[in-house]
mmCIF file of C-alpha atoms in Angstrom:
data_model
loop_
_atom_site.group_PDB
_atom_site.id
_atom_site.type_symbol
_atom_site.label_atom_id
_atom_site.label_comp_id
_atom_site.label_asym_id
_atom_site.label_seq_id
_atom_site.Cartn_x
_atom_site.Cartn_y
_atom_site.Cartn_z
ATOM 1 C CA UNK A 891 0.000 0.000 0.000
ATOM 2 C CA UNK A 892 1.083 3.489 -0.154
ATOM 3 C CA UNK A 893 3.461 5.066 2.155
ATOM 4 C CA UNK A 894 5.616 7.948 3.560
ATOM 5 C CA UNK A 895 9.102 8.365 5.151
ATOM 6 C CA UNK A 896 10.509 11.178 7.104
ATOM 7 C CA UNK A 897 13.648 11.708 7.948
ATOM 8 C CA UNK A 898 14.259 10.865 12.034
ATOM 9 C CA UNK A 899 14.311 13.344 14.573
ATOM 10 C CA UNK A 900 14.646 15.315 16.640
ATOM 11 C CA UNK A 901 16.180 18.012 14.469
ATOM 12 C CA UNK A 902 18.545 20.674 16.416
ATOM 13 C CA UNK A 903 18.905 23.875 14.380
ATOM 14 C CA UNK A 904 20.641 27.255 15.386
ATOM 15 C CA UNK A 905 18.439 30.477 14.801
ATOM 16 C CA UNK A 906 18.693 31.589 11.263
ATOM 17 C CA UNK A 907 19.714 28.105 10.209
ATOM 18 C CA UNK A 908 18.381 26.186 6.840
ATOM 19 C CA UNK A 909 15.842 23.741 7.197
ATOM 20 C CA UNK A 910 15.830 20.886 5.157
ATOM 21 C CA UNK A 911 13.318 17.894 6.411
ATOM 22 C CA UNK A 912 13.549 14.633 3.559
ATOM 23 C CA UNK A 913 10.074 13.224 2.981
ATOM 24 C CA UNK A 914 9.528 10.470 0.331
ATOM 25 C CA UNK A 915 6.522 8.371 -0.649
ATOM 26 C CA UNK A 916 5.405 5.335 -2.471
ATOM 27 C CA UNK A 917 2.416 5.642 -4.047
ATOM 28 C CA UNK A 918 0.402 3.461 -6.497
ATOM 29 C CA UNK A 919 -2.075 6.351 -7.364
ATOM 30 C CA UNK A 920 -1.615 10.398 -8.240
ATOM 31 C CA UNK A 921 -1.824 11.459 -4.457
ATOM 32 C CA UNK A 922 -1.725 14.908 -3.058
ATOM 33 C CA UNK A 923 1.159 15.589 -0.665
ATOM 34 C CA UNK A 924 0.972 17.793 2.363
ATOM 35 C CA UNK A 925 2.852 18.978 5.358
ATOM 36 C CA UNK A 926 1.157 19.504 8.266
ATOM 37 C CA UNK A 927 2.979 20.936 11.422
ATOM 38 C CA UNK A 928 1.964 20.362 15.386
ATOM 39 C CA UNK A 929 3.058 23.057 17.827
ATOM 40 C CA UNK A 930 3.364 22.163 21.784
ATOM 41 C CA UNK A 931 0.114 21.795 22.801
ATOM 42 C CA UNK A 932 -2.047 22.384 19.662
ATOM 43 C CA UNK A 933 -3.446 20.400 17.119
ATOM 44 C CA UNK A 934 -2.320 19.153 13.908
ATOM 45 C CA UNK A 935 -2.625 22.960 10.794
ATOM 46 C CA UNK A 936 -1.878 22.552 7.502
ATOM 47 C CA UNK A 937 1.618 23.827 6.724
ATOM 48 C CA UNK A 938 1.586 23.758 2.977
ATOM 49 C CA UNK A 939 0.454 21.241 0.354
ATOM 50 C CA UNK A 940 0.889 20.278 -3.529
ATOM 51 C CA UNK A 941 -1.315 18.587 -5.597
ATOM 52 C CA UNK A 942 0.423 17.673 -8.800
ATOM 53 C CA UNK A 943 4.057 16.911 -9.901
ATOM 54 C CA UNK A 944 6.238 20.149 -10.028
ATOM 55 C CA UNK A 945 3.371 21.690 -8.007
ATOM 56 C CA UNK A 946 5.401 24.354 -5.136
ATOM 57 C CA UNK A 947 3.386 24.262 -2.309
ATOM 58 C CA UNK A 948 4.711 27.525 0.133
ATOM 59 C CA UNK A 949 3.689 29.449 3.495
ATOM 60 C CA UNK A 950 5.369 31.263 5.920
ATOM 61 C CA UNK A 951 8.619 30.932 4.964
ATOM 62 C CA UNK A 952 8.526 27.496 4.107
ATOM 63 C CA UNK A 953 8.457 25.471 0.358
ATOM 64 C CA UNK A 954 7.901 21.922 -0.715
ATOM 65 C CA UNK A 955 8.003 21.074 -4.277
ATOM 66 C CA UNK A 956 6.315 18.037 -5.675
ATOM 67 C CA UNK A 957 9.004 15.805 -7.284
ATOM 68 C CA UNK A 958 7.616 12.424 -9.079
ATOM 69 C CA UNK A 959 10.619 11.550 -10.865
ATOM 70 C CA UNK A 960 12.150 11.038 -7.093
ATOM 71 C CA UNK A 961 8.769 10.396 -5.363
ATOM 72 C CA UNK A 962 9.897 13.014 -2.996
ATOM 73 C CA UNK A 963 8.067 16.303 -1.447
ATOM 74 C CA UNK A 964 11.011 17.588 1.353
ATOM 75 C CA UNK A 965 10.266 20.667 3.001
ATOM 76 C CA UNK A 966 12.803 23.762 3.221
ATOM 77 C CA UNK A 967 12.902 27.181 5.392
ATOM 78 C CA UNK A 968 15.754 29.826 4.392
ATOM 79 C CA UNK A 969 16.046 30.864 7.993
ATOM 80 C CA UNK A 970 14.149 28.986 11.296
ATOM 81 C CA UNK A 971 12.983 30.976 14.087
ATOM 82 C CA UNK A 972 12.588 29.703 17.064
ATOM 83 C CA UNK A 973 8.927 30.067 17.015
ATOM 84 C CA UNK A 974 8.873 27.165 14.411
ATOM 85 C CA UNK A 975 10.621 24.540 16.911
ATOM 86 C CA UNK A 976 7.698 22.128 16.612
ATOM 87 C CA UNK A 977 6.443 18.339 15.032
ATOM 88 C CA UNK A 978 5.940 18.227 11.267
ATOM 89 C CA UNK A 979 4.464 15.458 9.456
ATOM 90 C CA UNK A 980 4.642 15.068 5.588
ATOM 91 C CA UNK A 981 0.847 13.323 4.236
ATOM 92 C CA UNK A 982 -0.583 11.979 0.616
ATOM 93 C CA UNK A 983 -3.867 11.588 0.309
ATOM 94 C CA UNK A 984 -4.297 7.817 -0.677
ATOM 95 C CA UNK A 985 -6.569 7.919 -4.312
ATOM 96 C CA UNK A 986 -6.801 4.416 -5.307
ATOM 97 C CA UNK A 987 -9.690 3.392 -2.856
ATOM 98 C CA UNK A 988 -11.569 6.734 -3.419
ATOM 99 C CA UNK A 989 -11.618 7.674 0.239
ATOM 100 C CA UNK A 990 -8.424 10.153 -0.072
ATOM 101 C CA UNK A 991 -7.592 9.036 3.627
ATOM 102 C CA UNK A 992 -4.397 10.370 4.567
ATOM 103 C CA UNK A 993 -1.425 8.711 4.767
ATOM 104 C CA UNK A 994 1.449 10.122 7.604
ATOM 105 C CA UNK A 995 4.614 10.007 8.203
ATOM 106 C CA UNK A 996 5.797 9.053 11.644
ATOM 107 C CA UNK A 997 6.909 12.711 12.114
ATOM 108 C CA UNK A 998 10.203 15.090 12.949
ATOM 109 C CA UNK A 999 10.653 16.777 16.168
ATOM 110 C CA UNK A 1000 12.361 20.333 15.240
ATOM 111 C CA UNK A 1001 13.902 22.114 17.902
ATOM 112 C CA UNK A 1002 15.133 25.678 17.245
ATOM 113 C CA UNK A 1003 17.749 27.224 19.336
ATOM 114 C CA UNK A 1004 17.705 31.029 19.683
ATOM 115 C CA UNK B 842 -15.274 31.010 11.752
ATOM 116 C CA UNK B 843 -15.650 27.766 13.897
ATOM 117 C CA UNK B 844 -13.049 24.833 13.210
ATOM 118 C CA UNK B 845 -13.574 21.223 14.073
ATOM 119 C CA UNK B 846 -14.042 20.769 17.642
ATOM 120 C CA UNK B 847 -13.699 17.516 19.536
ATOM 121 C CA UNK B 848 -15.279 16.358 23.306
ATOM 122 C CA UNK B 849 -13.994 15.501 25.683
ATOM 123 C CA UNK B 850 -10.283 16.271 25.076
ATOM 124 C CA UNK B 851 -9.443 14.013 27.774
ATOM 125 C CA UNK B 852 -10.730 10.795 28.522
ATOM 126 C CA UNK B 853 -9.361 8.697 31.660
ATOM 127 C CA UNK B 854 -11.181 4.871 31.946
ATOM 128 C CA UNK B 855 -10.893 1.714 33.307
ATOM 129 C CA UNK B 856 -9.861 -1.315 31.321
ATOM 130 C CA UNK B 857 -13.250 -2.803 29.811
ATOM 131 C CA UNK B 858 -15.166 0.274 30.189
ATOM 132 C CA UNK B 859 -17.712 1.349 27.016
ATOM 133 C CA UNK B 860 -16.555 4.906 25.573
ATOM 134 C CA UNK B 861 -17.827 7.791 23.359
ATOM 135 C CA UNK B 862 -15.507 10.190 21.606
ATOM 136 C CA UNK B 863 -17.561 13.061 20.219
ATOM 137 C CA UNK B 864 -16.398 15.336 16.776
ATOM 138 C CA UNK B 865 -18.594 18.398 15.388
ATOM 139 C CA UNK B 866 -17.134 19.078 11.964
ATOM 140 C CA UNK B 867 -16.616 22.493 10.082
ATOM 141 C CA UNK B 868 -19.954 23.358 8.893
ATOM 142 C CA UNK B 869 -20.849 22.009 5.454
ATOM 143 C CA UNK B 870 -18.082 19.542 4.991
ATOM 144 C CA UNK B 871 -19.232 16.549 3.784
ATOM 145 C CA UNK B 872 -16.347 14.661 4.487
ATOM 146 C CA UNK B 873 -15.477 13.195 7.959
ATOM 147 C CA UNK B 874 -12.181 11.541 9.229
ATOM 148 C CA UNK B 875 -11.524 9.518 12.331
ATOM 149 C CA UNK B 876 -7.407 8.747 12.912
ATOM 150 C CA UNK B 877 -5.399 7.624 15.960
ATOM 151 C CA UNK B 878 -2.311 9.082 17.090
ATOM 152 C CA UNK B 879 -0.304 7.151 19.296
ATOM 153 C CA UNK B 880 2.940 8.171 20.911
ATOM 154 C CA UNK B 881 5.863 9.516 18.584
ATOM 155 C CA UNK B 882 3.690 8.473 15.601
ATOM 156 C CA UNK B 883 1.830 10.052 12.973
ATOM 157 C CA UNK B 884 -1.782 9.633 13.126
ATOM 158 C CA UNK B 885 -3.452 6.399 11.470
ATOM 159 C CA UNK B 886 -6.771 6.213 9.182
ATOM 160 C CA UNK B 887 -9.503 4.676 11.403
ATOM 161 C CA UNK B 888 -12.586 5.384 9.528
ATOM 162 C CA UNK B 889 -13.991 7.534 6.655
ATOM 163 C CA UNK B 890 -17.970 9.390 6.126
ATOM 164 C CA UNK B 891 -18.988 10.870 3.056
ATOM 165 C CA UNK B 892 -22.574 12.429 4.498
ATOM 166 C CA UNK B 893 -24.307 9.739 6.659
ATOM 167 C CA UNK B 894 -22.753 6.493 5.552
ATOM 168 C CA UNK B 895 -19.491 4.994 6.593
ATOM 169 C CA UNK B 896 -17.560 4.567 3.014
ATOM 170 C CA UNK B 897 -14.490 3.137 4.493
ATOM 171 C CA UNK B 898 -14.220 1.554 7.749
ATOM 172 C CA UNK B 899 -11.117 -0.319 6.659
ATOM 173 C CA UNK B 900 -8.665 0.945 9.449
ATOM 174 C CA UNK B 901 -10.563 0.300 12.398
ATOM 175 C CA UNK B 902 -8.614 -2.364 14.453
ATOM 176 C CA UNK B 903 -11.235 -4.576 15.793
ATOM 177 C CA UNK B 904 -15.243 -5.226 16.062
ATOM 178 C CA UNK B 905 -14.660 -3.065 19.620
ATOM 179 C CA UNK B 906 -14.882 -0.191 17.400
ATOM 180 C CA UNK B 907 -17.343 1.473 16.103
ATOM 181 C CA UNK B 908 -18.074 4.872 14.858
ATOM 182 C CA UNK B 909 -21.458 6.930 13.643
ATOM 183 C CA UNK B 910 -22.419 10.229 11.692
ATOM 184 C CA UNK B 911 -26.484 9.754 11.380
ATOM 185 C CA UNK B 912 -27.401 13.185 10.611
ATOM 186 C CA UNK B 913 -24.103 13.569 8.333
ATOM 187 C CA UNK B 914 -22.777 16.634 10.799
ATOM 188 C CA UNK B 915 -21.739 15.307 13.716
ATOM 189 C CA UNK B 916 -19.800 12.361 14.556
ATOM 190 C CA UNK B 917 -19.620 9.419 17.496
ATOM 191 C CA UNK B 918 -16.262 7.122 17.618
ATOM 192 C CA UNK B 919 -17.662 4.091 20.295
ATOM 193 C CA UNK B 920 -15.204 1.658 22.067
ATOM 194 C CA UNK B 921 -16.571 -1.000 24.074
ATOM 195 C CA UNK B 922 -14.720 -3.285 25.951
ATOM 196 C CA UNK B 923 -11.778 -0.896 26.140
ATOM 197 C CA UNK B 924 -8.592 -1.925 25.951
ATOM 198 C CA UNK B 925 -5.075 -0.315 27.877
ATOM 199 C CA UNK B 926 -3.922 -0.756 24.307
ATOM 200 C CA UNK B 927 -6.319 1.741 23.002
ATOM 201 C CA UNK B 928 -4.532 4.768 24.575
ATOM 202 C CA UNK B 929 -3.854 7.217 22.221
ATOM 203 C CA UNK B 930 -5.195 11.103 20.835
ATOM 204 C CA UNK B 931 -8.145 10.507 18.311
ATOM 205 C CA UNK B 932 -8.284 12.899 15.994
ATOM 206 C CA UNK B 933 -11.147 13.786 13.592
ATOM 207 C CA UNK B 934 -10.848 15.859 10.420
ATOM 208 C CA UNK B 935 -13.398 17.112 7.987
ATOM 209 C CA UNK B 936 -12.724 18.445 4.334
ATOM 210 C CA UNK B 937 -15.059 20.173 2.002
ATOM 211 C CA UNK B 938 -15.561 17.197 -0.550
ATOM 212 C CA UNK B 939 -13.407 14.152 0.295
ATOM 213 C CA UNK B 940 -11.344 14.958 -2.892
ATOM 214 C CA UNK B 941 -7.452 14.104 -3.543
ATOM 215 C CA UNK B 942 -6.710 17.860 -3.460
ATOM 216 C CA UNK B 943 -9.354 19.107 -0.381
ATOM 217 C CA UNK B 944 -7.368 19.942 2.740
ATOM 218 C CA UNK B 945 -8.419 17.984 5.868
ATOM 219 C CA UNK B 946 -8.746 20.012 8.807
ATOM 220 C CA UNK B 947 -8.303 18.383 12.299
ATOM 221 C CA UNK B 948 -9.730 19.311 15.903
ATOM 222 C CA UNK B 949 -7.440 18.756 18.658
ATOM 223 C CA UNK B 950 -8.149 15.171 19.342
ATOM 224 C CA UNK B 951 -9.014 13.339 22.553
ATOM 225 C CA UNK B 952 -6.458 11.839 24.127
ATOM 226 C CA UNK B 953 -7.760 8.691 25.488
ATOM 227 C CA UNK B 954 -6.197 6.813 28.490
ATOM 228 C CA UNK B 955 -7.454 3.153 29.543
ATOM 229 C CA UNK B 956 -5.945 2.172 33.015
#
């Protein structure tokens, strides 16, 4: 069935630091891919998403570009703030069994050091 | 205006008890998504509504679960029999359609504890 990978955390980053965090999928459909992002305490927001291949998906700050040829959709930030020390979890949306259930990733723990 | 809300966000019970985990989705979304989080995880598919009817109940774990929408608004997640191996954060999500593309917007679960 379809799946994604994340890259392990927990991911230590000086202020002002790039952000790379490596998601890849397997997919037997033409999913959408998302990142969602969970702050201490809060519930899971929609970070950015991308629906088709070469699709840039972007908000505050962040970008995630939609790459088929690699089955990849990693998510990148110029320069982290502390404020975005927090869980984020790359997501397809599963299209062969027409429910478009979401598929996660187990997750990376970013930690953002001012 | 109002996102999805979830009762009660915290849920303490005894092994074998019967629970109800309640979800009120964003007005007019059709679409309704139950998931489980557990610890250090990302959250699982448990069960999928499109209006009243359950269209995919595929990722529930057992006949222990259960889960209703009869009006097509609101939603009911029921455990009987509880489990200590059912401790986790339910989440629910709704989305405008239940497309590929729609974004699914989540409530901030119930975390669920069985002792």
């Amino acid at each position: 069935g379809d799946s994604v990978t994340q890259m392990e955390g927990p991911v230590t980053l000086s202020e002002e630091a790039f952000l790379t965090i490596n998601c890849t999928y397997t997919a037997t459909g033409y999913p959408s891919l998302f990142w969602y992002v969970q702050y201490p305490g809060e519930g899971l927001q929609l970070l950015l998403k991308a629906t088709k291949a070469d699709d840039k998906g972007s908000n505050k700050g962040f970008e995630a570009t939609y790459r088929k040829e690699t089955t990849s959709f990693h998510l990148e930030k110029g320069s982290v703030q502390v404020s975005d020390s927090a869980v984020y979890f790359c997501a397809l949306s599963e299209t062969t069994s027409g429910t478009y259930k979401y598929i996660f990733g187990t997750g990376t723990r970013l930690k953002v050091l001012a | 205006g109002a996102g999805v809300s979830q009762t009660p966000s915290n849920k303490v019970t005894e092994k074998g008890k019967y629970v109800e985990l309640r979800c009120d989705p964003i007005s007019g979304h059709t679409a309704l998504y139950w998931y489980r989080q557990s610890l250090g995880q990302g959250p699982e598919f448990l069960i999928y509504f499109q209006g009243t009817g359950a269209a995919d109940d595929s990722g529930l774990p057992n006949d222990r679960f259960f889960a209703v929408r009869p009006e097509g608004s609101v939603s009911t997640l029921k455990i009987q029999r509880t489990e200590r191996g059912d401790s986790a954060v339910y989440l629910c999500a709704s989305s405008l359609g239940g497309r590929a593309t729609d974004t699914q917007y989540f409530g901030p679960g119930t975390r669920l504890t069985v002792l």
